[in-house]
CSV table of C-alpha atoms in Angstrom, one decimal:
chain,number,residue,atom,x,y,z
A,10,UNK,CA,-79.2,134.2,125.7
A,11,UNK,CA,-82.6,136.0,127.0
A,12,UNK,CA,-79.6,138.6,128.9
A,13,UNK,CA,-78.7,139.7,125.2
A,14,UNK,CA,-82.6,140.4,124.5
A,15,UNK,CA,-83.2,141.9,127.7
A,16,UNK,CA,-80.0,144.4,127.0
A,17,UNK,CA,-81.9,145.7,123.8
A,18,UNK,CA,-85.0,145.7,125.0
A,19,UNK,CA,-84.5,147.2,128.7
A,20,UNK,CA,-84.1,150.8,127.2
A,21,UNK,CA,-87.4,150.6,125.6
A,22,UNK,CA,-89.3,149.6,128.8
A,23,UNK,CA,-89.3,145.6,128.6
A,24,UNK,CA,-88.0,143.1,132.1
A,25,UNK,CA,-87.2,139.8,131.1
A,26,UNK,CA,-87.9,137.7,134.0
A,27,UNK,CA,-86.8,133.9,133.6
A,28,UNK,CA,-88.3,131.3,135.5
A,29,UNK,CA,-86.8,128.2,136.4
A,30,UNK,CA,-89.4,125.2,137.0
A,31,UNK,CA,-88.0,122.3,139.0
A,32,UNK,CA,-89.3,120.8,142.2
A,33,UNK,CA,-85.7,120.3,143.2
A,34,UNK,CA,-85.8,124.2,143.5
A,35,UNK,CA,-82.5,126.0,144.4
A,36,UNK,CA,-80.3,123.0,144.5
A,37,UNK,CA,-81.5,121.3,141.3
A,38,UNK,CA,-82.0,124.6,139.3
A,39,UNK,CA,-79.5,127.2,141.3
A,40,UNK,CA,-76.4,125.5,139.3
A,41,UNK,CA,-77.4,126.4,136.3
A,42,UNK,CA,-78.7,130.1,136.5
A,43,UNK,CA,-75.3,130.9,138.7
A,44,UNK,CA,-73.3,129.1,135.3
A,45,UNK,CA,-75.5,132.2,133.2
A,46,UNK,CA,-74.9,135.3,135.5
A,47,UNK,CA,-78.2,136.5,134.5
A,48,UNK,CA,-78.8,140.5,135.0
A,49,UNK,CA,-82.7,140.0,135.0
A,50,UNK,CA,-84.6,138.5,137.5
A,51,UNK,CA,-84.4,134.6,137.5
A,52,UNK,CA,-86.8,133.2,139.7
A,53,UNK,CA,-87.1,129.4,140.5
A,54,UNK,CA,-91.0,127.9,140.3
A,55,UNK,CA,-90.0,124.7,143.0
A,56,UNK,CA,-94.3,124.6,143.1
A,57,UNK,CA,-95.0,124.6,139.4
A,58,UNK,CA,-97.7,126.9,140.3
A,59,UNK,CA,-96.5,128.6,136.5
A,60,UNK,CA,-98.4,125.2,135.0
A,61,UNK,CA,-101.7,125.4,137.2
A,62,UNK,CA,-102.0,129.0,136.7
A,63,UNK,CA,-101.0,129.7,133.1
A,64,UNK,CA,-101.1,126.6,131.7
A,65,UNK,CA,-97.1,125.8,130.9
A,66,UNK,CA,-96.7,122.6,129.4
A,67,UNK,CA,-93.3,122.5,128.2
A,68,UNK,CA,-89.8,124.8,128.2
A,69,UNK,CA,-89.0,127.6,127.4
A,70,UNK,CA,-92.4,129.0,127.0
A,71,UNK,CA,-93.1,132.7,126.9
A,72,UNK,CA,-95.6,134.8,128.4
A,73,UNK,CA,-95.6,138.6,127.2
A,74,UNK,CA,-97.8,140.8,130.5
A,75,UNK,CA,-98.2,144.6,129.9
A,76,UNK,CA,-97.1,147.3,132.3
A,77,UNK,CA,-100.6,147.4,133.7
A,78,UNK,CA,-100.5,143.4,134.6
A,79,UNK,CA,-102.4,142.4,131.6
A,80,UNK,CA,-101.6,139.3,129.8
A,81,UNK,CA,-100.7,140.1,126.1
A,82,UNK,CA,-99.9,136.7,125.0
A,83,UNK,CA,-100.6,133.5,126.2
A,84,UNK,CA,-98.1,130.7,126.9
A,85,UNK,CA,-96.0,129.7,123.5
A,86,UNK,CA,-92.9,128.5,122.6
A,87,UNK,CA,-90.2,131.3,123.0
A,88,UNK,CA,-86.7,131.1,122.0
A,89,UNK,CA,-84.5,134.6,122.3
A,90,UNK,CA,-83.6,135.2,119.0
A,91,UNK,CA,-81.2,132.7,118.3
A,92,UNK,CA,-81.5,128.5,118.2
A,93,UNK,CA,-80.5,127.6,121.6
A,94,UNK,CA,-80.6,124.2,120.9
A,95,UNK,CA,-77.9,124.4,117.8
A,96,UNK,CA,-76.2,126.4,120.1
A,97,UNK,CA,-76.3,124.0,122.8
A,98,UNK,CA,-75.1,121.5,120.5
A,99,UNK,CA,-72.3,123.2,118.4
A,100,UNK,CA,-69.0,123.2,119.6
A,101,UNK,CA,-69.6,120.4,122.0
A,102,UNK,CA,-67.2,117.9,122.0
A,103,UNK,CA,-69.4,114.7,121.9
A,104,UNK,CA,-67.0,111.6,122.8
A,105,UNK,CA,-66.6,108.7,120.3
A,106,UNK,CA,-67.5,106.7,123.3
A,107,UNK,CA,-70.7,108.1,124.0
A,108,UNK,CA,-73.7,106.2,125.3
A,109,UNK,CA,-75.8,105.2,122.4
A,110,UNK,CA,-78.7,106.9,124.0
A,111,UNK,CA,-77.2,109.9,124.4
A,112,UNK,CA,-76.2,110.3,120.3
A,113,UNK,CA,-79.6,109.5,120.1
A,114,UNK,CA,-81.0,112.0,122.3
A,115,UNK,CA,-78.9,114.9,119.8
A,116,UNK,CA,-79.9,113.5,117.0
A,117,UNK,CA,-83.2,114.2,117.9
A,118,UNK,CA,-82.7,117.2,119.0
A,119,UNK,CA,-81.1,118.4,116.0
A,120,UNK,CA,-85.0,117.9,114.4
A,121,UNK,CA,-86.9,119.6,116.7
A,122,UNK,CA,-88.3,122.6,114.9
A,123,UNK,CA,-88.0,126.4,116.1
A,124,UNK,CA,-88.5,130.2,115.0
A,125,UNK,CA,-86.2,131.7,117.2
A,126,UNK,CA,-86.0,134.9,115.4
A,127,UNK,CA,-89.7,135.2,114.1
A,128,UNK,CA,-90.5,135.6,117.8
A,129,UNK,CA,-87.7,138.1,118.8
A,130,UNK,CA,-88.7,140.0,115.9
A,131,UNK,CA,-92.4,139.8,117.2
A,132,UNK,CA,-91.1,140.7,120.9
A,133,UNK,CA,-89.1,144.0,119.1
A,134,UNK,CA,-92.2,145.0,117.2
A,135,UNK,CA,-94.3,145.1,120.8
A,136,UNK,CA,-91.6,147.0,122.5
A,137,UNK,CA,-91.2,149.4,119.9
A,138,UNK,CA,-95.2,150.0,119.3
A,139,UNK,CA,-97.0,148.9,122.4
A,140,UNK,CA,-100.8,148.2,122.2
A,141,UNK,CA,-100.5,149.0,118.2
A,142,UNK,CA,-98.2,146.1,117.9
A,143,UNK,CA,-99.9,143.4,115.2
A,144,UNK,CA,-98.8,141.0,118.4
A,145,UNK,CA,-100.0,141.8,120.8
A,146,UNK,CA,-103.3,140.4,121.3
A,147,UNK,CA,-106.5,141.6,123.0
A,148,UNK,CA,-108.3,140.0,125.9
A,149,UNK,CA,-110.6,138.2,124.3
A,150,UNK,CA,-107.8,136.8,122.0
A,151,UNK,CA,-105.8,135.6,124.5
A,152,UNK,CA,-108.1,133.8,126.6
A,153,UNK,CA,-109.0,132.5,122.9
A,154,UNK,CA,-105.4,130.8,122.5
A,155,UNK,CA,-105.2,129.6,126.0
A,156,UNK,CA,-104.7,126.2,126.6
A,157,UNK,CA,-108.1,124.6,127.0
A,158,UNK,CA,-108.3,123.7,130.8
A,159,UNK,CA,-110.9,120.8,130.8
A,160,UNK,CA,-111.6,118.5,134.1
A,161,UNK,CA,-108.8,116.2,133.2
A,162,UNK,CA,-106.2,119.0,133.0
A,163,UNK,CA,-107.5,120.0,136.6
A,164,UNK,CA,-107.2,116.5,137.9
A,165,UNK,CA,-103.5,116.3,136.8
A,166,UNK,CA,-102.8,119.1,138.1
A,167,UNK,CA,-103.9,118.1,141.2
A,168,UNK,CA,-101.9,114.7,141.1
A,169,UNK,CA,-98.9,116.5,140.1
A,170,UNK,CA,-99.1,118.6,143.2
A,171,UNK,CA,-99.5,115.9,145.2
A,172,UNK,CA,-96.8,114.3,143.7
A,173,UNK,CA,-94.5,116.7,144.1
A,174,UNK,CA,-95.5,117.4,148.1
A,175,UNK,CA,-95.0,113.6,148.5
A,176,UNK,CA,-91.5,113.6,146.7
A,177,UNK,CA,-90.1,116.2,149.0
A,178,UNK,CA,-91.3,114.4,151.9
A,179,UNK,CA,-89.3,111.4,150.8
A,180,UNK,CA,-92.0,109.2,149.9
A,181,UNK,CA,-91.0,108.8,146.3
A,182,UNK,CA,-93.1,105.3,145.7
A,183,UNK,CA,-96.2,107.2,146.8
A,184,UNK,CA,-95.1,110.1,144.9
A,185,UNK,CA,-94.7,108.4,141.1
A,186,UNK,CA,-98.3,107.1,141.4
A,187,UNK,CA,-99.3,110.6,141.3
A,188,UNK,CA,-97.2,111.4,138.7
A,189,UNK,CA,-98.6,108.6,136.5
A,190,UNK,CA,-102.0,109.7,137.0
A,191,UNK,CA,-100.6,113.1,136.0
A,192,UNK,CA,-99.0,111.5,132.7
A,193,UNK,CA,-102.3,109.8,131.7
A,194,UNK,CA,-104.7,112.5,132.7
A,195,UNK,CA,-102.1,115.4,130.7
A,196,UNK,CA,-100.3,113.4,128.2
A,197,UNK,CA,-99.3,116.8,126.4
A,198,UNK,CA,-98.0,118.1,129.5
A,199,UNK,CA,-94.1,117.6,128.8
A,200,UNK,CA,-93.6,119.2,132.1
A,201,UNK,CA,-95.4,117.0,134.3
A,202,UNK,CA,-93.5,114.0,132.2
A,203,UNK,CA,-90.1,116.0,132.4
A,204,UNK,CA,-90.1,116.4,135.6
A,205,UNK,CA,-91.2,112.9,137.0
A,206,UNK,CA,-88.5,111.3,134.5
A,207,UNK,CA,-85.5,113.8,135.7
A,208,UNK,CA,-86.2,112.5,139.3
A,209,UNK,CA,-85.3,108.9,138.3
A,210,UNK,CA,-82.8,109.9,135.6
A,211,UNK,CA,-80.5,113.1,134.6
A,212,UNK,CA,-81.4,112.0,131.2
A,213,UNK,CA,-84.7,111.5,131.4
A,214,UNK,CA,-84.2,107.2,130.3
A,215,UNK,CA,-86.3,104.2,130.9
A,216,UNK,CA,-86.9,103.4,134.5
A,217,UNK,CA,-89.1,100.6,135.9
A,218,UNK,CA,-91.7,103.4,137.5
A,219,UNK,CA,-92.9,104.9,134.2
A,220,UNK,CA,-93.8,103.4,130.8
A,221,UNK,CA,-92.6,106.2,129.2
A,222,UNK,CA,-89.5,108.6,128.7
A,223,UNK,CA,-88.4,111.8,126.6
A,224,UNK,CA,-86.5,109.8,123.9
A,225,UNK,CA,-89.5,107.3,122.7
A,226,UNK,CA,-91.9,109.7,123.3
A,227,UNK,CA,-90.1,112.4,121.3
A,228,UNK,CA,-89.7,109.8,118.6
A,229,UNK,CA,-93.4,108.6,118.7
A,230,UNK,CA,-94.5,111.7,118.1
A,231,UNK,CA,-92.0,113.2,115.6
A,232,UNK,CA,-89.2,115.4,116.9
A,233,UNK,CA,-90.5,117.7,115.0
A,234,UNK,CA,-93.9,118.3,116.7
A,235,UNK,CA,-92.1,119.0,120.1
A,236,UNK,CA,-92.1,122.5,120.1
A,237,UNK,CA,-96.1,123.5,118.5
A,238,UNK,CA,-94.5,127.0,116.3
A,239,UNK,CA,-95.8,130.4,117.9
A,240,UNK,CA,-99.3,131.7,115.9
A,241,UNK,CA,-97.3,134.8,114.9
């Protein structure tokens, strides 16, 4: 879906680049970027250094840098134009069968809130008028919208690395106690939580190593405060 953006956009100047975030790297995330044929650049994040450096908390989130390497915008919610999530959803033959979990999971889905064409519009208006653009944002305002980055956030950060280091060097038990500190130090950080659940489940279920996973905590929160809307 960002290919038919980029298509638009690419005559006017603008590179999509996607990035894939997923300590499984090439074999957990190559699958699916090989299904999309991208034409952009699709890079895989197998570090997460995307969250320690910008400050990614969830997907897909944007980040908008000029052609002298200046950010523009800050991290936010980006969807290409169209509700990928509908999308994802329509046309999908769900089984009468299905797991119960599983209807759940796309019922919830089918709340989560988002703008997709509010922010392609936004993207259009930038490409067309550069620095004149109503969105794009100075310096000072985008280190104003950042995502605050206080001693706890650093500390997660640090766990999840850890975490993650530990994980690929098949110490998994050693591995999730990182990742817990993670969850408790960043609860906001759906990444961090995403990530950890995936390793125990496709789905992202129940497990006996965390006391959380996406469906409750989705609900507990309200579906539709998943995705924060873009400040457009």
């Amino acid at each position: 879906m960002w290919q038919e953006l980029r298509a638009e956009l690419r005559p006017q100047g603008v590179e999509v680049v996607t990035v894939a975030l997923d300590t499984g790297g090439a074999d957990a995330a190559g699958p699916f970027i090989d299904a999309a044929a991208p034409e952009h650049p699709s890079l895989i994040d197998a570090a997460h250094q995307l969250d320690e450096l910008l400050g990614i908390a969830n997907v897909p989130m944007g980040v908008w840098i000029d052609e002298r390497g200046m950010l523009v915008r800050p991290p936010e919610v980006a969807h290409p134009g169209r509700n990928m999530l509908r999308e994802m959803m329509r046309g999908r033959d769900i089984p009468e069968d299905a797991p119960p979990r599983v209807l759940e999971m796309l019922a919830e889905t089918a709340k989560i809130r988002v703008e997709p064409q509010r922010y392609a519009n936004a993207l259009r208006d930038w490409a067309a008028r550069g620095v004149d653009s109503e969105y794009a944002l100075s310096p000072d305002e985008v280190v104003e919208r950042s995502r605050p980055r206080p001693l706890e956030s650093s500390q997660a950060a640090a766990h999840f690395a850890l975490g993650q280091h530990l994980y690929r060097s098949g110490h998994a038990d050693e591995a999730r106690a990182h990742f817990r500190a993670a969850h408790r130090l960043d609860p906001d950080n759906w990444t961090y939580r995403r990530q950890a659940w995936s390793f125990e489940d496709p789905l992202q279920g129940p497990s006996e190593h965390y006391d959380s996973d996406w469906l409750s905590d989705v609900k507990a929160s309200g579906a539709e405060n998943y995705y924060p809307l873009p400040d457009l």
